[in-house]
Amino acid sequence: MDHETSSLRARARIHAALGDPARLAIVDALTLGDASPGEIGADLRMPTNLVAHHVKVLQEAGLIVRTRSEGDRRRTYLRLRPDVLASLTPPPLREADRVVFVCTHNSARSQLAAALWRDRVGGQVASAGTKPAARVHPRAVSVAHRHGLRLDPTGTAHVDDVVHDGDLVIAVCDNAHEDLTTTVRPQLHWSVPDPVRADTDDAFEAAYTDLAGRIDRIAPTAHQTTDLN
């Protein structure tokens, strides 16, 4: 069994263990501090036999460990293993020299994505388009400014002039993802609706929110596993 398959199976066991409301309640309680099985049962109003069953499942999944009390040696305490919970984060991005966000006109989505990445992840980042416009869309500039980000209104570019070997290319529109099939091929695709079609502040705000959520979800693994500095 390779490492990736083993990791998937381990994560599946953890998800299965957390799939019961009672076990999730135990994990929530242990997030705040250690407790004995008796204390857990009293706090959650759970019979002793059910506590024992759920604790066994959580132990087998590696989520909790028992420690012996240094006071009353007959008593044991349950302790949560935060490192195991942390293993449920998304799979890491591959190592890359730089992240490049691409869309069709390089006037809105790719510009916002690059600005968000620079602000929330850091490192080398750029944006480009398959058919770049002459300028960044004014509503994209405005929504960026509302959220404390800066966009260069004239800073558009073609993918052929931007993307190099070693870049992690992320397509943030369907057209770019489908059009780039030769030397420049996106490794990731985010299907973000084009706000220019509606051309309203709400549409650009929705695109910003979509991109921010996607970047926030992968930011922890990007910080830890990519070489973007």
Short mmCIF file of C-alpha atoms in Angstrom, two decimals:
data_model
loop_
_atom_site.label_atom_id
_atom_site.label_comp_id
_atom_site.label_asym_id
_atom_site.label_seq_id
_atom_site.Cartn_x
_atom_site.Cartn_y
_atom_site.Cartn_z
CA MET A 1 0.00 0.00 0.00
CA ASP A 2 1.49 3.38 -0.97
CA HIS A 3 1.65 6.35 1.40
CA GLU A 4 -1.21 8.23 -0.28
CA THR A 5 -3.59 5.26 -0.02
CA SER A 6 -2.60 4.69 3.60
CA SER A 7 -3.22 8.36 4.41
CA LEU A 8 -6.65 8.29 2.75
CA ARG A 9 -7.68 5.23 4.75
CA ALA A 10 -6.48 6.79 8.00
CA ARG A 11 -8.45 9.96 7.28
CA ALA A 12 -11.52 7.90 6.38
CA ARG A 13 -11.33 6.15 9.77
CA ILE A 14 -11.18 9.50 11.52
CA HIS A 15 -14.15 10.83 9.57
CA ALA A 16 -16.11 7.66 10.35
CA ALA A 17 -15.31 8.01 14.06
CA LEU A 18 -16.52 11.62 14.01
CA GLY A 19 -19.68 10.69 12.11
CA ASP A 20 -21.65 9.92 15.27
CA PRO A 21 -23.12 12.93 17.16
CA ALA A 22 -22.20 11.45 20.56
CA ARG A 23 -18.56 10.93 19.56
CA LEU A 24 -18.38 14.40 18.06
CA ALA A 25 -19.73 15.78 21.36
CA ILE A 26 -16.96 13.95 23.23
CA VAL A 27 -14.33 15.41 20.89
CA ASP A 28 -15.83 18.89 21.35
CA ALA A 29 -15.64 18.50 25.12
CA LEU A 30 -12.03 17.31 25.00
CA THR A 31 -11.08 20.22 22.77
CA LEU A 32 -11.49 22.43 25.84
CA GLY A 33 -9.66 20.18 28.31
CA ASP A 34 -8.96 16.63 29.52
CA ALA A 35 -11.66 14.65 31.32
CA SER A 36 -12.23 11.22 32.81
CA PRO A 37 -14.80 8.93 31.16
CA GLY A 38 -17.03 9.45 34.19
CA GLU A 39 -16.82 13.21 33.84
CA ILE A 40 -17.63 12.95 30.15
CA GLY A 41 -20.66 10.80 30.89
CA ALA A 42 -21.92 13.22 33.54
CA ASP A 43 -21.37 16.32 31.41
CA LEU A 44 -23.04 14.78 28.33
CA ARG A 45 -25.66 12.81 30.27
CA MET A 46 -24.50 9.63 28.61
CA PRO A 47 -24.68 6.12 30.16
CA THR A 48 -21.37 4.54 31.18
CA ASN A 49 -21.61 1.72 28.64
CA LEU A 50 -22.13 4.18 25.76
CA VAL A 51 -19.20 6.33 26.90
CA ALA A 52 -16.99 3.24 26.94
CA HIS A 53 -18.10 2.24 23.44
CA HIS A 54 -17.59 5.68 21.93
CA VAL A 55 -14.24 6.18 23.66
CA LYS A 56 -13.03 2.86 22.24
CA VAL A 57 -13.97 3.93 18.69
CA LEU A 58 -12.23 7.29 19.12
CA GLN A 59 -9.13 5.60 20.51
CA GLU A 60 -8.97 3.13 17.62
CA ALA A 61 -9.15 6.06 15.20
CA GLY A 62 -6.23 7.63 17.04
CA LEU A 63 -8.19 10.71 18.10
CA ILE A 64 -7.79 10.35 21.86
CA VAL A 65 -5.39 8.76 24.33
CA ARG A 66 -5.75 7.72 27.97
CA THR A 67 -3.36 8.95 30.65
CA ARG A 68 -3.11 7.78 34.25
CA SER A 69 -3.88 10.34 36.96
CA GLU A 70 -0.81 11.42 38.94
CA GLY A 71 -3.12 11.82 41.93
CA ASP A 72 -5.58 8.92 42.16
CA ARG A 73 -3.74 6.26 40.17
CA ARG A 74 -6.99 4.35 39.67
CA ARG A 75 -8.39 7.17 37.58
CA THR A 76 -7.66 7.78 33.87
CA TYR A 77 -8.12 10.89 31.82
CA LEU A 78 -8.94 11.22 28.14
CA ARG A 79 -6.82 13.60 26.08
CA LEU A 80 -7.53 14.77 22.54
CA ARG A 81 -4.77 14.47 19.93
CA PRO A 82 -4.98 17.74 17.97
CA ASP A 83 -2.36 16.54 15.48
CA VAL A 84 -4.74 13.82 14.32
CA LEU A 85 -7.55 16.33 13.80
CA ALA A 86 -5.10 18.49 11.86
CA SER A 87 -4.52 15.59 9.45
CA LEU A 88 -8.06 16.16 8.13
CA THR A 89 -6.93 19.35 6.36
CA PRO A 90 -6.96 19.33 2.54
CA PRO A 91 -4.13 17.54 0.74
CA PRO A 92 -1.10 19.79 0.27
CA LEU A 93 -0.42 21.70 -2.90
CA ARG A 94 2.57 20.55 -4.89
CA GLU A 95 5.75 22.53 -4.46
CA ALA A 96 5.98 25.44 -6.89
CA ASP A 97 8.19 28.44 -7.52
CA ARG A 98 5.13 30.65 -7.97
CA VAL A 99 1.34 30.54 -8.21
CA VAL A 100 -0.23 32.01 -11.36
CA PHE A 101 -3.98 32.61 -11.56
CA VAL A 102 -5.44 32.72 -15.07
CA CYS A 103 -8.78 33.70 -16.56
CA THR A 104 -9.85 34.94 -19.97
CA HIS A 105 -9.32 38.70 -19.81
CA ASN A 106 -7.13 38.99 -16.69
CA SER A 107 -9.39 41.84 -15.68
CA ALA A 108 -11.26 40.54 -12.62
CA ARG A 109 -11.15 37.01 -11.21
CA SER A 110 -7.46 36.25 -11.75
CA GLN A 111 -6.51 39.72 -10.51
CA LEU A 112 -8.59 39.34 -7.34
CA ALA A 113 -7.28 35.82 -6.74
CA ALA A 114 -3.66 36.96 -7.01
CA ALA A 115 -4.26 39.87 -4.65
CA LEU A 116 -5.99 37.61 -2.12
CA TRP A 117 -3.20 35.03 -2.32
CA ARG A 118 -0.54 37.70 -1.82
CA ASP A 119 -2.41 39.01 1.23
CA ARG A 120 -3.38 35.71 2.89
CA VAL A 121 -0.65 33.28 1.85
CA GLY A 122 2.28 35.35 0.63
CA GLY A 123 5.13 34.39 -1.62
CA GLN A 124 5.46 34.73 -5.37
CA VAL A 125 2.14 35.11 -7.20
CA ALA A 126 1.01 36.52 -10.56
CA SER A 127 -2.02 36.60 -12.84
CA ALA A 128 -2.58 36.41 -16.59
CA GLY A 129 -5.25 35.98 -19.25
CA THR A 130 -5.75 34.01 -22.44
CA LYS A 131 -7.16 37.15 -24.11
CA PRO A 132 -6.09 39.97 -21.80
CA ALA A 133 -8.11 43.16 -21.71
CA ALA A 134 -6.53 46.59 -21.92
CA ARG A 135 -7.21 47.27 -18.23
CA VAL A 136 -8.48 45.75 -15.03
CA HIS A 137 -12.24 46.13 -14.66
CA PRO A 138 -13.09 49.18 -12.49
CA ARG A 139 -15.48 47.14 -10.34
CA ALA A 140 -12.68 44.65 -9.60
CA VAL A 141 -10.46 47.52 -8.50
CA SER A 142 -13.29 48.86 -6.32
CA VAL A 143 -14.09 45.57 -4.60
CA ALA A 144 -10.40 45.00 -3.94
CA HIS A 145 -10.09 48.44 -2.35
CA ARG A 146 -13.17 47.80 -0.19
CA HIS A 147 -11.37 44.80 1.26
CA GLY A 148 -8.02 46.51 1.73
CA LEU A 149 -6.34 45.07 -1.38
CA ARG A 150 -4.65 46.89 -4.23
CA LEU A 151 -4.99 46.18 -7.95
CA ASP A 152 -3.01 47.91 -10.69
CA PRO A 153 -5.69 49.12 -13.16
CA THR A 154 -3.30 48.71 -16.12
CA GLY A 155 -1.57 45.51 -15.01
CA THR A 156 -2.95 42.88 -17.39
CA ALA A 157 -0.81 40.30 -19.20
CA HIS A 158 -0.98 37.30 -21.54
CA VAL A 159 -0.30 33.81 -20.22
CA ASP A 160 2.50 33.29 -22.74
CA ASP A 161 4.36 36.25 -21.25
CA VAL A 162 3.83 35.25 -17.62
CA VAL A 163 3.78 31.49 -17.08
CA HIS A 164 7.11 29.69 -16.72
CA ASP A 165 8.20 26.15 -15.90
CA GLY A 166 7.78 25.51 -12.20
CA ASP A 167 4.64 27.65 -11.84
CA LEU A 168 1.48 26.28 -10.30
CA VAL A 169 -1.24 27.44 -12.69
CA ILE A 170 -4.76 27.82 -11.31
CA ALA A 171 -7.59 28.58 -13.76
CA VAL A 172 -10.32 30.64 -12.13
CA CYS A 173 -12.71 30.55 -15.08
CA ASP A 174 -14.11 27.74 -17.20
CA ASN A 175 -12.99 29.20 -20.52
CA ALA A 176 -9.33 29.45 -19.51
CA HIS A 177 -9.43 25.93 -18.08
CA GLU A 178 -10.86 24.54 -21.32
CA ASP A 179 -8.72 26.64 -23.67
CA LEU A 180 -5.32 25.99 -22.07
CA THR A 181 -4.53 22.49 -23.30
CA THR A 182 -0.95 22.71 -24.64
CA THR A 183 2.23 23.85 -22.87
CA VAL A 184 0.36 25.97 -20.35
CA ARG A 185 -2.03 23.60 -18.62
CA PRO A 186 -3.81 24.53 -15.34
CA GLN A 187 -3.11 22.12 -12.50
CA LEU A 188 -6.20 23.34 -10.62
CA HIS A 189 -9.55 24.69 -11.82
CA TRP A 190 -11.86 26.95 -9.79
CA SER A 191 -15.19 27.43 -11.56
CA VAL A 192 -15.89 30.99 -10.45
CA PRO A 193 -18.79 32.71 -12.29
CA ASP A 194 -17.74 35.69 -14.40
CA PRO A 195 -18.82 38.89 -12.58
CA VAL A 196 -18.38 40.96 -15.75
CA ARG A 197 -21.43 39.27 -17.30
CA ALA A 198 -23.70 40.81 -14.66
CA ASP A 199 -21.48 43.89 -14.22
CA THR A 200 -22.88 44.74 -10.78
CA ASP A 201 -21.20 45.40 -7.47
CA ASP A 202 -22.96 42.33 -6.03
CA ALA A 203 -21.54 40.08 -8.76
CA PHE A 204 -17.99 41.27 -8.11
CA GLU A 205 -18.50 40.92 -4.36
CA ALA A 206 -19.71 37.33 -4.92
CA ALA A 207 -16.62 36.54 -7.01
CA TYR A 208 -14.39 38.00 -4.30
CA THR A 209 -16.14 35.94 -1.60
CA ASP A 210 -15.89 32.74 -3.67
CA LEU A 211 -12.15 33.23 -4.27
CA ALA A 212 -11.46 34.23 -0.67
CA GLY A 213 -13.18 31.09 0.62
CA ARG A 214 -11.21 28.83 -1.71
CA ILE A 215 -7.89 30.43 -0.77
CA ASP A 216 -8.68 30.32 2.95
CA ARG A 217 -9.41 26.58 2.70
CA ILE A 218 -6.02 25.75 1.20
CA ALA A 219 -3.95 28.44 2.94
CA PRO A 220 -2.86 26.20 5.86
CA THR A 221 -1.34 23.58 3.57
CA ALA A 222 0.05 26.22 1.23
CA HIS A 223 1.91 27.80 4.15
CA GLN A 224 3.34 24.47 5.23
CA THR A 225 4.18 22.62 2.04
CA THR A 226 4.84 24.99 -0.85
CA ASP A 227 8.07 26.75 -1.62
CA LEU A 228 6.74 30.13 -2.60
CA ASN A 229 9.27 32.48 -1.04
#
